[in-house]
Coordinates of C-alpha atoms in Angstrom, one line a residue:
M1 CA 46.9 71.4 56.2
K2 CA 50.5 71.3 56.7
N3 CA 50.9 75.3 56.0
K4 CA 48.3 75.6 58.7
K5 CA 50.3 74.0 61.1
I6 CA 53.3 75.6 60.2
L7 CA 51.3 79.3 60.8
V8 CA 49.8 78.2 64.3
S9 CA 53.4 77.1 65.3
L10 CA 54.7 80.3 64.2
I11 CA 52.0 82.2 65.9
V12 CA 52.9 80.3 68.9
L13 CA 56.7 80.9 68.6
V14 CA 56.1 84.7 68.0
I15 CA 53.7 85.0 71.2
F16 CA 56.2 83.3 73.8
S17 CA 59.0 85.4 72.2
A18 CA 57.2 88.3 73.0
V19 CA 56.2 86.7 76.7
L20 CA 60.0 86.1 77.1
Y21 CA 60.9 89.6 76.1
N22 CA 58.2 91.4 78.2
C23 CA 59.8 89.1 81.4
S24 CA 63.4 90.1 80.4
D25 CA 62.6 93.7 79.8
S26 CA 59.5 94.0 82.4
N27 CA 59.8 97.0 85.2
N28 CA 60.2 100.0 82.3
G29 CA 63.4 98.3 80.7
F30 CA 65.1 97.1 83.7
G31 CA 65.3 93.6 82.9
D32 CA 68.8 94.1 81.0
A33 CA 69.7 96.6 84.5
A34 CA 69.1 93.5 86.9
N35 CA 71.6 91.0 84.6
Q36 CA 74.4 94.0 85.0
V37 CA 74.2 94.7 88.9
Y38 CA 73.6 90.7 89.6
V39 CA 76.5 89.1 91.0
A40 CA 76.1 85.4 91.2
P41 CA 76.8 83.3 94.3
G42 CA 80.2 82.8 95.2
T43 CA 81.5 85.4 93.0
H44 CA 82.6 88.8 94.3
D45 CA 81.6 92.5 93.3
D46 CA 84.3 94.5 91.2
F47 CA 84.4 97.7 93.3
Y48 CA 84.9 98.3 96.9
F49 CA 82.3 101.5 98.2
F50 CA 82.9 103.4 101.1
T51 CA 80.3 105.6 102.1
S52 CA 80.1 108.4 104.8
G53 CA 77.4 107.1 107.6
G54 CA 76.5 111.2 108.4
F55 CA 74.9 111.1 112.0
S56 CA 76.0 107.6 112.5
G57 CA 79.5 108.8 112.9
Q58 CA 80.2 105.5 111.2
V59 CA 81.4 104.4 107.5
G60 CA 79.7 102.2 105.3
V61 CA 81.2 99.4 103.1
Y62 CA 79.5 98.2 100.2
G63 CA 80.1 96.0 96.9
L64 CA 79.6 97.2 93.6
P65 CA 77.8 96.9 91.1
S66 CA 75.7 94.8 93.7
G67 CA 74.9 97.1 96.2
R68 CA 74.8 94.8 99.0
L69 CA 76.6 96.2 102.4
F70 CA 79.3 94.4 103.7
K71 CA 80.1 96.4 106.9
Q72 CA 79.8 99.2 108.7
L73 CA 83.4 100.7 110.1
S74 CA 83.4 101.9 113.6
V75 CA 84.9 105.6 113.8
F76 CA 83.6 108.0 115.6
S77 CA 80.8 106.7 117.5
Q78 CA 80.5 103.8 119.9
H79 CA 79.5 100.8 118.4
P80 CA 77.6 98.1 120.4
E81 CA 78.0 95.1 117.5
T82 CA 81.9 95.2 118.0
G83 CA 82.4 96.9 121.4
Y84 CA 84.2 99.7 119.9
G85 CA 84.2 102.6 122.1
Y86 CA 83.0 100.6 124.8
S87 CA 86.3 98.2 125.4
E88 CA 89.1 99.6 127.6
E89 CA 91.4 99.1 124.4
T90 CA 89.7 101.1 122.2
K91 CA 88.1 104.1 124.7
P92 CA 91.3 106.2 124.3
M93 CA 90.2 106.6 120.6
L94 CA 87.2 109.2 121.7
M95 CA 89.0 111.2 123.5
T96 CA 89.1 115.0 122.7
S97 CA 89.6 118.2 124.6
H98 CA 85.8 118.1 125.0
G99 CA 86.5 114.6 126.9
F100 CA 84.8 111.7 126.0
I101 CA 83.1 111.9 122.6
P102 CA 81.1 108.9 122.0
W103 CA 79.7 110.0 118.5
D104 CA 79.9 112.3 115.8
D105 CA 78.9 113.5 112.5
A106 CA 81.0 111.9 109.5
H107 CA 81.0 113.3 106.0
H108 CA 83.6 112.7 103.6
P109 CA 85.6 109.5 102.9
K110 CA 88.6 110.0 101.0
I111 CA 91.0 107.2 99.8
S112 CA 95.1 107.7 100.0
Q113 CA 96.6 108.4 96.9
T114 CA 100.0 108.0 95.3
E115 CA 100.8 109.8 92.1
G116 CA 97.2 111.3 92.3
V117 CA 96.2 107.6 91.9
A118 CA 93.7 106.0 95.1
D119 CA 96.3 103.3 96.1
G120 CA 94.2 101.3 99.0
R121 CA 96.4 102.1 101.7
W122 CA 93.8 104.1 104.1
L123 CA 90.6 105.7 104.3
F124 CA 90.3 109.3 105.8
I125 CA 87.1 110.3 107.0
N126 CA 86.2 113.8 108.8
A127 CA 84.0 114.4 112.1
N128 CA 81.9 117.2 111.5
N129 CA 80.8 118.5 114.9
T130 CA 83.8 117.8 117.1
P131 CA 86.7 118.4 114.6
R132 CA 88.9 115.7 114.0
V133 CA 89.9 113.5 111.1
A134 CA 90.4 109.7 111.4
R135 CA 92.6 107.5 109.4
I136 CA 91.3 103.8 108.7
D137 CA 93.8 101.1 107.8
L138 CA 92.4 99.1 104.6
K139 CA 94.1 96.2 105.8
T140 CA 92.3 95.7 108.9
F141 CA 89.1 97.7 108.0
E142 CA 89.7 99.6 111.4
T143 CA 90.4 102.9 112.6
N144 CA 93.6 103.4 113.5
E145 CA 94.4 107.2 114.4
I146 CA 92.1 110.1 114.8
I147 CA 93.4 113.5 115.3
E148 CA 91.5 116.7 116.7
I149 CA 91.5 119.8 115.1
P150 CA 91.8 122.9 117.2
N151 CA 90.8 126.6 116.5
S152 CA 88.2 125.1 114.5
G153 CA 84.1 125.0 114.3
G154 CA 82.3 122.3 112.0
N155 CA 85.3 120.3 110.2
H156 CA 83.4 120.2 107.1
G157 CA 85.9 120.9 104.2
S158 CA 87.6 118.0 105.1
P159 CA 89.7 115.6 104.8
F160 CA 90.8 115.9 101.5
L161 CA 94.4 114.8 100.2
T162 CA 97.2 116.1 98.3
E163 CA 98.7 114.5 94.9
N164 CA 100.8 111.7 97.3
T165 CA 98.8 112.1 100.9
E166 CA 101.4 114.5 101.8
Y167 CA 98.7 116.4 103.7
V168 CA 94.9 116.0 105.3
V169 CA 93.7 119.8 104.3
A170 CA 90.7 120.8 106.1
S171 CA 88.9 124.1 106.9
T172 CA 86.3 125.2 109.2
R173 CA 82.6 125.5 108.1
F174 CA 81.8 127.6 111.2
S175 CA 84.4 130.8 112.2
V176 CA 85.1 131.0 115.7
P177 CA 86.9 133.5 118.0
I178 CA 90.7 132.4 117.7
P179 CA 91.8 132.2 120.7
D180 CA 88.5 130.7 121.9
R181 CA 86.9 133.1 124.7
D182 CA 84.0 134.5 126.0
V183 CA 83.1 137.2 123.4
S184 CA 79.6 138.9 122.0
I185 CA 78.5 137.1 119.2
S186 CA 77.1 140.6 117.9
S187 CA 81.0 141.0 117.5
Y188 CA 81.2 138.2 114.8
K189 CA 83.1 140.8 112.3
E190 CA 85.5 142.1 114.7
N191 CA 86.4 138.7 116.6
F192 CA 85.3 135.3 114.7
K193 CA 88.2 133.9 112.0
G194 CA 88.1 130.5 110.1
T195 CA 91.2 128.5 109.7
I196 CA 92.4 126.1 107.2
S197 CA 94.6 123.3 108.8
F198 CA 97.1 121.1 107.1
I199 CA 97.5 117.9 108.9
K200 CA 101.2 116.0 108.0
V201 CA 100.7 112.2 106.9
E202 CA 103.8 110.7 107.4
S203 CA 105.3 107.2 105.6
S204 CA 103.7 104.8 108.3
G205 CA 100.1 106.7 108.1
K206 CA 101.1 108.7 111.3
M207 CA 99.3 112.5 111.2
N208 CA 100.5 115.4 112.7
L209 CA 98.9 118.9 112.5
A210 CA 101.9 120.8 110.6
F211 CA 99.8 124.4 110.8
Q212 CA 97.1 126.1 110.3
I213 CA 96.3 129.2 108.3
L214 CA 94.1 132.2 109.8
V215 CA 91.6 133.4 107.4
P216 CA 88.7 135.8 107.2
G217 CA 85.4 134.6 108.9
F218 CA 83.6 133.1 106.7
N219 CA 82.1 129.9 106.3
Y220 CA 84.8 127.4 104.5
D221 CA 82.9 124.7 103.0
L222 CA 84.4 121.7 100.8
A223 CA 87.9 121.6 99.2
H224 CA 90.2 119.4 96.7
A225 CA 93.9 119.5 96.2
G226 CA 95.4 120.1 93.0
K227 CA 97.0 117.6 90.8
G228 CA 99.7 117.5 87.8
P229 CA 100.3 121.1 87.1
S230 CA 98.2 122.3 90.0
H231 CA 99.9 120.2 92.8
G232 CA 101.2 122.2 95.3
W233 CA 97.7 124.2 95.7
A234 CA 94.9 123.3 97.4
F235 CA 91.1 124.9 96.9
F236 CA 88.7 126.0 99.4
T237 CA 85.2 126.7 98.8
S238 CA 83.6 129.5 100.8
Y239 CA 80.3 131.2 101.5
N240 CA 79.1 134.0 103.8
T241 CA 81.4 136.5 102.5
E242 CA 79.0 138.6 104.2
E243 CA 80.2 137.7 107.5
A244 CA 76.8 137.4 108.9
N245 CA 75.7 135.7 112.1
T246 CA 72.2 135.2 112.1
L247 CA 69.4 134.2 109.8
L248 CA 72.2 133.1 107.1
E249 CA 69.7 131.7 104.5
V250 CA 69.3 135.7 104.0
N251 CA 72.1 137.3 105.3
A252 CA 74.9 134.8 103.8
S253 CA 72.9 134.8 100.5
Q254 CA 73.3 138.8 99.5
S255 CA 76.5 138.6 97.5
D256 CA 76.5 138.0 93.7
K257 CA 79.9 135.9 94.0
D258 CA 81.5 134.2 97.0
F259 CA 85.0 132.9 96.8
I260 CA 87.1 129.6 96.3
A261 CA 90.3 130.1 98.7
A262 CA 93.6 128.7 96.3
V263 CA 96.1 128.0 99.1
N264 CA 99.6 127.5 97.8
W265 CA 100.6 124.9 100.5
K266 CA 104.6 124.6 99.1
A267 CA 104.7 128.4 99.9
A268 CA 102.9 127.7 103.2
E269 CA 105.8 124.9 103.9
K270 CA 108.4 127.5 103.0
F271 CA 106.8 130.3 105.0
V272 CA 107.1 127.6 108.2
A273 CA 110.5 126.8 107.4
E274 CA 111.4 130.2 107.7
G275 CA 109.9 131.2 110.8
K276 CA 106.9 132.8 109.7
A277 CA 104.2 130.8 112.0
K278 CA 103.9 131.7 115.4
S279 CA 102.9 129.0 117.7
L280 CA 99.8 129.3 119.5
S281 CA 98.0 127.7 122.8
A282 CA 95.5 125.3 121.8
E283 CA 94.4 121.9 123.2
Y284 CA 93.8 118.7 121.2
Y285 CA 94.0 115.2 121.1
R286 CA 96.0 112.5 118.5
N287 CA 94.7 109.2 119.3
Y288 CA 96.2 106.2 117.8
F289 CA 96.1 102.0 118.0
D290 CA 99.3 100.4 118.4
E291 CA 98.4 97.1 116.8
E292 CA 100.9 95.0 118.6
K293 CA 99.8 96.2 121.9
Q294 CA 96.8 95.6 120.9
H295 CA 95.6 99.1 122.5
A296 CA 95.0 102.8 121.9
F297 CA 96.3 105.5 123.3
S298 CA 95.9 109.4 123.6
E299 CA 98.5 111.9 123.5
K300 CA 97.6 115.5 124.5
N301 CA 99.0 118.6 122.6
S302 CA 99.1 122.3 123.5
K303 CA 100.4 124.0 120.7
V304 CA 100.1 124.5 117.1
L305 CA 101.9 127.0 114.3
I306 CA 99.7 129.5 113.0
L307 CA 100.4 131.2 109.5
S308 CA 98.8 135.1 108.7
P309 CA 98.5 135.6 105.2
Q310 CA 99.1 139.6 106.1
E311 CA 102.8 138.6 106.9
C312 CA 103.0 135.8 104.0
P313 CA 102.4 137.4 100.5
G314 CA 101.4 134.8 98.0
L315 CA 100.3 132.4 100.4
I316 CA 96.1 132.8 99.3
Y317 CA 94.5 134.0 96.7
Y318 CA 90.4 134.4 96.5
L319 CA 88.8 133.2 93.3
P320 CA 85.3 135.0 92.7
T321 CA 82.8 132.4 92.3
P322 CA 79.0 132.5 92.1
K323 CA 76.9 132.0 94.1
S324 CA 77.1 130.0 97.6
P325 CA 79.9 127.2 96.2
H326 CA 79.2 124.3 97.9
G327 CA 81.6 121.6 96.0
V328 CA 85.0 122.8 94.5
D329 CA 86.7 119.7 92.0
V330 CA 89.9 119.7 90.2
D331 CA 89.6 117.5 86.6
P332 CA 92.5 114.8 86.1
S333 CA 94.3 117.2 84.1
G334 CA 94.8 119.3 86.8
E335 CA 94.0 122.4 84.6
Y336 CA 90.4 122.9 85.3
I337 CA 88.6 123.9 88.6
V338 CA 85.0 123.2 88.9
A339 CA 82.6 125.0 91.3
G340 CA 79.6 124.2 92.6
G341 CA 77.2 127.0 93.4
K342 CA 74.0 126.3 95.4
L343 CA 72.5 129.3 93.9
A344 CA 74.0 129.8 90.4
A345 CA 72.3 129.4 87.3
V346 CA 76.2 128.1 86.0
I347 CA 78.6 126.0 86.6
P348 CA 81.8 128.1 86.5
I349 CA 85.3 126.0 85.8
H350 CA 88.6 128.2 86.5
S351 CA 91.5 127.9 84.6
F352 CA 94.6 126.8 86.8
S353 CA 97.2 128.5 84.2
K354 CA 95.0 131.4 84.0
M355 CA 95.0 131.9 87.6
Q356 CA 98.8 132.0 87.4
Q357 CA 98.8 134.5 85.0
A358 CA 96.2 136.6 86.8
I359 CA 98.5 136.6 89.9
E360 CA 101.8 137.2 87.9
S361 CA 100.1 140.3 86.5
K362 CA 98.7 141.4 90.0
D363 CA 95.2 141.2 88.3
F364 CA 93.5 141.8 91.2
I365 CA 90.0 144.0 92.2
G366 CA 90.9 144.3 96.0
D367 CA 91.6 142.3 99.1
V368 CA 90.4 140.9 102.1
G369 CA 92.3 140.2 105.3
G370 CA 95.0 140.8 103.2
I371 CA 94.4 138.1 100.6
P372 CA 94.3 139.5 97.0
I373 CA 90.9 138.8 94.8
L374 CA 91.7 137.6 91.5
K375 CA 89.5 139.4 88.6
Y376 CA 86.5 136.6 87.8
E377 CA 87.0 137.4 84.0
S378 CA 90.8 136.9 84.1
I379 CA 90.5 133.3 85.6
I380 CA 87.5 131.7 84.2
A381 CA 88.0 129.0 81.5
G382 CA 84.1 128.9 80.8
E383 CA 80.9 128.3 82.4
V384 CA 78.3 125.4 81.8
E385 CA 74.6 126.8 80.9
D386 CA 71.5 125.2 82.1
P387 CA 73.3 123.1 84.5
G388 CA 70.1 122.4 86.7
L389 CA 69.0 123.7 89.5
G390 CA 71.6 123.5 92.8
P391 CA 74.6 122.3 91.3
L392 CA 76.7 121.1 94.3
H393 CA 79.5 118.7 93.2
T394 CA 81.2 117.2 90.0
E395 CA 83.1 114.5 89.4
F396 CA 85.3 113.0 86.3
D397 CA 85.1 109.7 84.1
G398 CA 88.6 110.1 82.7
D399 CA 87.0 110.3 79.0
G400 CA 86.7 114.0 78.8
Y401 CA 83.2 114.6 80.5
A402 CA 82.1 115.7 83.9
Y403 CA 79.1 114.9 86.0
T404 CA 77.3 117.0 88.3
S405 CA 74.8 116.5 90.9
A406 CA 72.0 119.2 91.0
F407 CA 70.0 119.0 94.4
I408 CA 66.8 121.1 93.6
S409 CA 66.2 119.4 90.2
S410 CA 67.2 116.3 91.4
E411 CA 69.4 115.2 88.6
I412 CA 72.9 114.5 87.5
V413 CA 74.0 116.5 84.4
K414 CA 76.8 115.7 81.8
W415 CA 78.8 118.3 80.3
K416 CA 82.2 118.1 78.0
L417 CA 85.1 119.4 79.3
G418 CA 86.2 122.2 77.0
T419 CA 83.2 123.0 75.3
W420 CA 81.0 123.6 78.5
E421 CA 78.1 121.9 76.7
V422 CA 75.5 119.5 78.5
V423 CA 75.1 116.4 76.5
D424 CA 73.1 114.3 78.7
R425 CA 71.0 114.1 82.3
I426 CA 69.1 111.8 84.2
P427 CA 66.7 112.4 86.9
T428 CA 67.9 111.0 90.5
Y429 CA 65.2 109.9 93.2
Y430 CA 65.4 112.3 95.3
S431 CA 67.1 115.4 96.1
I432 CA 70.6 114.4 95.3
G433 CA 73.8 115.8 97.1
H434 CA 77.0 114.4 96.5
L435 CA 77.9 112.2 94.0
S436 CA 80.9 109.6 93.3
I437 CA 82.5 107.8 90.2
P438 CA 85.3 105.4 91.6
G439 CA 88.8 107.6 91.2
G440 CA 86.5 110.4 89.6
D441 CA 88.2 113.0 91.7
T442 CA 91.9 111.5 90.8
K443 CA 94.3 111.4 88.0
K444 CA 93.0 108.0 87.2
P445 CA 89.2 107.8 87.4
W446 CA 87.8 104.1 86.6
G447 CA 84.8 105.4 85.4
K448 CA 82.4 103.0 84.3
Y449 CA 79.6 104.2 87.2
V450 CA 78.2 107.1 88.8
I451 CA 76.6 106.8 92.0
A452 CA 74.1 109.2 93.1
L453 CA 73.8 109.8 97.1
N454 CA 70.1 111.0 97.6
K455 CA 68.6 112.7 100.7
I456 CA 65.4 112.1 100.2
T457 CA 63.4 108.6 99.2
K458 CA 59.8 109.0 99.7
D459 CA 57.9 106.2 97.7
R460 CA 61.2 104.2 96.8
Y461 CA 60.9 102.0 99.8
L462 CA 58.3 100.4 102.1
P463 CA 57.8 102.8 104.5
T464 CA 59.4 102.5 108.2
G465 CA 57.7 105.2 110.2
P466 CA 58.4 108.9 110.0
E467 CA 61.9 108.3 109.3
L468 CA 62.6 106.9 105.6
T469 CA 65.9 105.4 104.5
Q470 CA 68.0 107.4 102.4
S471 CA 69.7 106.0 99.3
A472 CA 72.2 105.6 96.7
Q473 CA 71.8 105.0 92.8
L474 CA 74.1 103.1 90.4
I475 CA 74.2 104.7 87.0
D476 CA 75.7 102.8 84.0
I477 CA 78.1 105.8 82.3
S478 CA 80.1 103.4 79.8
G479 CA 77.9 104.5 76.7
D480 CA 76.5 108.0 75.6
K481 CA 73.7 108.0 77.4
M482 CA 73.5 107.5 81.4
K483 CA 71.4 104.4 82.3
L484 CA 69.5 103.7 86.0
L485 CA 70.6 100.3 87.1
L486 CA 70.0 99.9 90.8
D487 CA 68.9 101.8 93.7
F488 CA 70.2 100.4 97.4
P489 CA 69.5 101.8 100.7
T490 CA 72.4 103.2 102.8
V491 CA 73.4 103.5 106.5
G492 CA 73.3 107.0 107.9
E493 CA 73.4 110.1 105.9
P494 CA 75.4 109.4 102.7
H495 CA 77.1 112.7 102.1
Y496 CA 80.4 111.7 100.0
A497 CA 81.5 108.2 98.9
Q498 CA 84.7 106.7 97.5
G499 CA 85.1 103.6 95.0
I500 CA 88.1 101.7 94.0
P501 CA 88.6 98.4 92.2
A502 CA 88.4 95.3 94.5
E503 CA 91.5 93.9 93.2
V504 CA 93.7 96.9 94.5
L505 CA 92.0 96.3 97.7
A506 CA 91.2 92.7 98.3
K507 CA 94.8 91.0 98.0
N508 CA 96.1 93.2 101.0
S509 CA 93.2 92.4 103.5
K510 CA 94.4 91.0 106.7
K511 CA 92.9 87.5 107.6
F512 CA 94.0 87.2 111.1
F513 CA 96.2 89.0 113.7
E514 CA 99.3 86.6 114.7
L515 CA 98.9 85.6 118.1
E516 CA 102.8 85.5 118.8
K517 CA 102.9 89.5 117.8
N518 CA 100.2 90.2 120.2
N519 CA 102.0 92.4 123.1
H520 CA 98.8 93.3 124.8
P521 CA 99.8 94.1 128.4
H522 CA 96.9 91.5 129.8
G523 CA 97.2 89.3 126.8
V524 CA 97.6 85.6 127.1
K525 CA 99.2 83.0 124.5
S526 CA 97.7 80.0 125.8
E527 CA 95.0 78.3 128.1
K528 CA 97.8 77.6 130.5
E529 CA 98.1 81.5 131.4
T530 CA 94.5 82.1 132.1
R531 CA 93.9 83.0 135.5
V532 CA 91.4 85.4 137.8
E533 CA 93.5 87.9 140.3
R534 CA 92.5 90.1 142.8
K535 CA 93.4 93.4 144.3
G536 CA 91.5 95.2 146.5
N537 CA 87.7 95.6 144.8
E538 CA 89.5 95.2 141.3
V539 CA 89.3 92.0 139.8
R540 CA 90.9 91.0 136.8
V541 CA 90.0 88.0 134.5
Y542 CA 92.6 86.6 132.0
M543 CA 90.6 84.4 129.6
T544 CA 91.0 82.7 126.4
T545 CA 88.1 81.8 124.1
T546 CA 88.7 79.3 120.8
R547 CA 86.1 76.9 119.3
T548 CA 84.0 76.2 121.3
H549 CA 84.6 77.1 125.1
F550 CA 85.9 79.8 127.2
K551 CA 88.8 79.0 129.7
P552 CA 88.1 79.8 132.4
D553 CA 84.5 79.1 132.3
N554 CA 83.5 78.7 135.7
I555 CA 84.2 82.1 138.6
E556 CA 83.3 82.2 142.2
G557 CA 84.3 84.8 144.5
I558 CA 83.3 88.1 142.7
R559 CA 81.6 90.5 145.4
V560 CA 79.0 93.3 144.8
G561 CA 81.1 96.5 144.3
D562 CA 84.1 94.8 142.6
K563 CA 85.3 96.2 139.4
V564 CA 85.6 92.9 137.1
Y565 CA 88.3 93.4 134.1
F566 CA 87.5 90.8 131.7
H567 CA 91.0 90.5 129.3
I568 CA 89.7 87.8 126.7
T569 CA 92.3 86.9 124.2
N570 CA 91.1 85.0 120.7
L571 CA 93.4 82.0 120.3
E572 CA 92.0 81.0 116.9
Q573 CA 94.8 81.6 113.7
D574 CA 92.2 81.1 111.3
W575 CA 90.2 83.9 108.9
D576 CA 86.7 84.7 110.2
I577 CA 86.3 83.5 113.4
P578 CA 85.9 85.5 115.5
H579 CA 84.5 85.0 118.9
G580 CA 81.9 87.3 121.1
F581 CA 81.7 87.9 124.8
A582 CA 78.9 89.4 127.1
I583 CA 77.6 88.6 130.4
K584 CA 74.2 89.2 132.1
G585 CA 73.8 93.0 133.2
L586 CA 76.9 94.4 131.4
Q587 CA 76.1 98.1 131.1
N588 CA 78.5 99.2 128.2
G589 CA 78.7 96.7 125.1
E590 CA 79.6 93.5 124.2
L591 CA 83.1 92.4 123.1
L592 CA 83.8 91.0 119.1
I593 CA 87.6 89.6 119.3
M594 CA 89.4 88.9 116.1
P595 CA 91.7 85.8 115.6
G596 CA 94.9 86.8 117.9
Q597 CA 93.4 89.8 119.6
T598 CA 93.1 90.9 123.1
K599 CA 89.9 92.8 124.4
T600 CA 89.0 94.3 127.3
I601 CA 85.3 95.1 129.1
V602 CA 84.6 96.0 132.6
W603 CA 81.8 95.0 134.2
N604 CA 80.2 96.0 138.0
P605 CA 77.8 93.8 139.4
L606 CA 75.1 95.4 141.4
K607 CA 73.6 92.3 143.5
A608 CA 74.9 88.8 144.3
G609 CA 73.7 85.8 142.0
V610 CA 74.9 83.6 139.2
Y611 CA 75.3 85.4 136.1
P612 CA 75.5 83.5 133.1
F613 CA 78.3 84.8 130.0
Y614 CA 78.0 83.6 126.5
C615 CA 79.7 83.8 123.0
T616 CA 77.6 86.4 120.8
D617 CA 79.2 85.3 117.5
F618 CA 78.0 82.0 116.0
C619 CA 81.0 80.3 115.7
S620 CA 80.4 76.3 115.2
A621 CA 78.3 73.9 115.7
L622 CA 78.8 74.2 119.3
H623 CA 78.1 77.9 119.8
Q624 CA 75.2 77.2 121.9
E625 CA 77.4 75.5 124.6
M626 CA 80.0 78.0 124.6
S627 CA 78.8 79.3 127.7
G628 CA 80.2 79.5 131.5
Y629 CA 78.9 81.3 135.3
V630 CA 80.2 83.8 137.6
R631 CA 78.9 83.7 140.9
V632 CA 78.5 87.1 142.7
S633 CA 78.5 86.8 146.2
P634 CA 77.4 90.0 148.9
S635 CA 79.8 92.6 149.8
G636 CA 82.1 92.1 152.1
S637 CA 81.7 88.1 152.0
N638 CA 84.5 85.6 152.5
V639 CA 83.7 83.2 149.7
P640 CA 87.2 82.5 147.7
L641 CA 88.1 83.3 144.7
S642 CA 88.3 80.2 142.4
F643 CA 88.0 79.3 139.1
N644 CA 88.2 76.0 136.9

């Protein structure tokens, strides 16, 4: 009887253990994966993860491994949540030679580097449609500068960085007439050219367009600068070497090999210093935000320096690369230059040292526009066979392995540097474009994860009408085999992304703006300075906000037809206490004002009445009471201007 009881107890224990095992390992073995991505309440993620917003024109900020969305950074598009691009202080950030452009298509975030390692000072990102490059200050997570790139159509191969952030490099996707003018599109081969731009970055972060290089009218796609032994060079993929101008899916896919343009930017600096660059008229804007004045300013430029490869021998070489290459990626050692030919059956890996030898021995097979073409067999280090269909982009884990995205076969392929053998592959869901390893394009990858940035989700999430979310997938690469841990939706279209350890960035995060350093021309330092002033039909309201009231909170004497400027200063000096502002009938966007900041919104009342205004950002228990009124009288009325 006793033995029977023991046997029954053992059976129950086995069944119970099996149930527990099945619960922890449910969903096809993802129980353990859930533990790896779980970030307990009150604890922080290990990494920041910055994704391009694509057609939103913004940047998404996530935590890894949780996949939680923290913030959308306002960059190239107006953002009603913050008032960016609507407030008078930020409107100048969106000025271009084409006028005020309140949107764009943002593709490739890049974190600033020191000695080839991501340092967390700034984040750069490109605008693809109206060619621009933005610099985001990672202390404030706000856009501090945007520079327009002239002589460019489709700023896609951008904004890739040199080893010490000496330059942001950019190449034009769509070649255009230079200087731009009215010519027949059928004259493409005669009149259309591409440009490769080098934007100098000063120690303060200030950007200046140092010079451009005039190149044949191909489509230049992506880029990466060299590192270590290849420091001083930058590499740009190109396709449409056929220089077709219609039905590119056929006419730009004829050649067996296209090119990587290898640019010796150290030589370019020398040629500029020697006066080899020609000055060309070109209108473009540089917009920057002055943190002390709390205001953005626009500078209009009218000249750019242009270098011609025919007049600068040794400036550029073309590396033949199969076929229609998209990505070009330099491994942590700086020796290997990996291309991703969208239509190629192999991944070609060029050798920087072999390239140097081929240049020295003049091992050329011809030239295009004065640019020598190196012999493929002389520069190739190896080829990865069976790399998946549609290889696009490669990053590195720092342990001798590379990871390549394959768009058509929807997978990530892991292969070994040096032997070029495929050692692992994992499916992605679906149609992966780029991928990202934290630090994976630098000298010091942090490894641990690779993140797939997928274009299609189909059945992965609940449906949301005809348009479905796009997504990222977090994959563990700490072991021999890759393991999928997490799916998470992303904002906009996630073209490319950058990760950096939280410990590098979080300690520098700004908590508030010091009120005494606020030199905004319409800012105030205390409630005693608040006032309302009229000059003709222009009215300026100098207002303050603090928990839990506006000062003033009742205003009379505004008339239909007035242009009312609300200059609002947040007097708080505490972390995470922004205040919002909105008034009935506001035609643009609300304001979100950080502690110590001054922001301005313009309101044009169209009819008489009493208009409530209020704080839009919950700030305290009496948030609902944080409101006021503006009385608007008919045009020409004599109601005196007054405020409490």
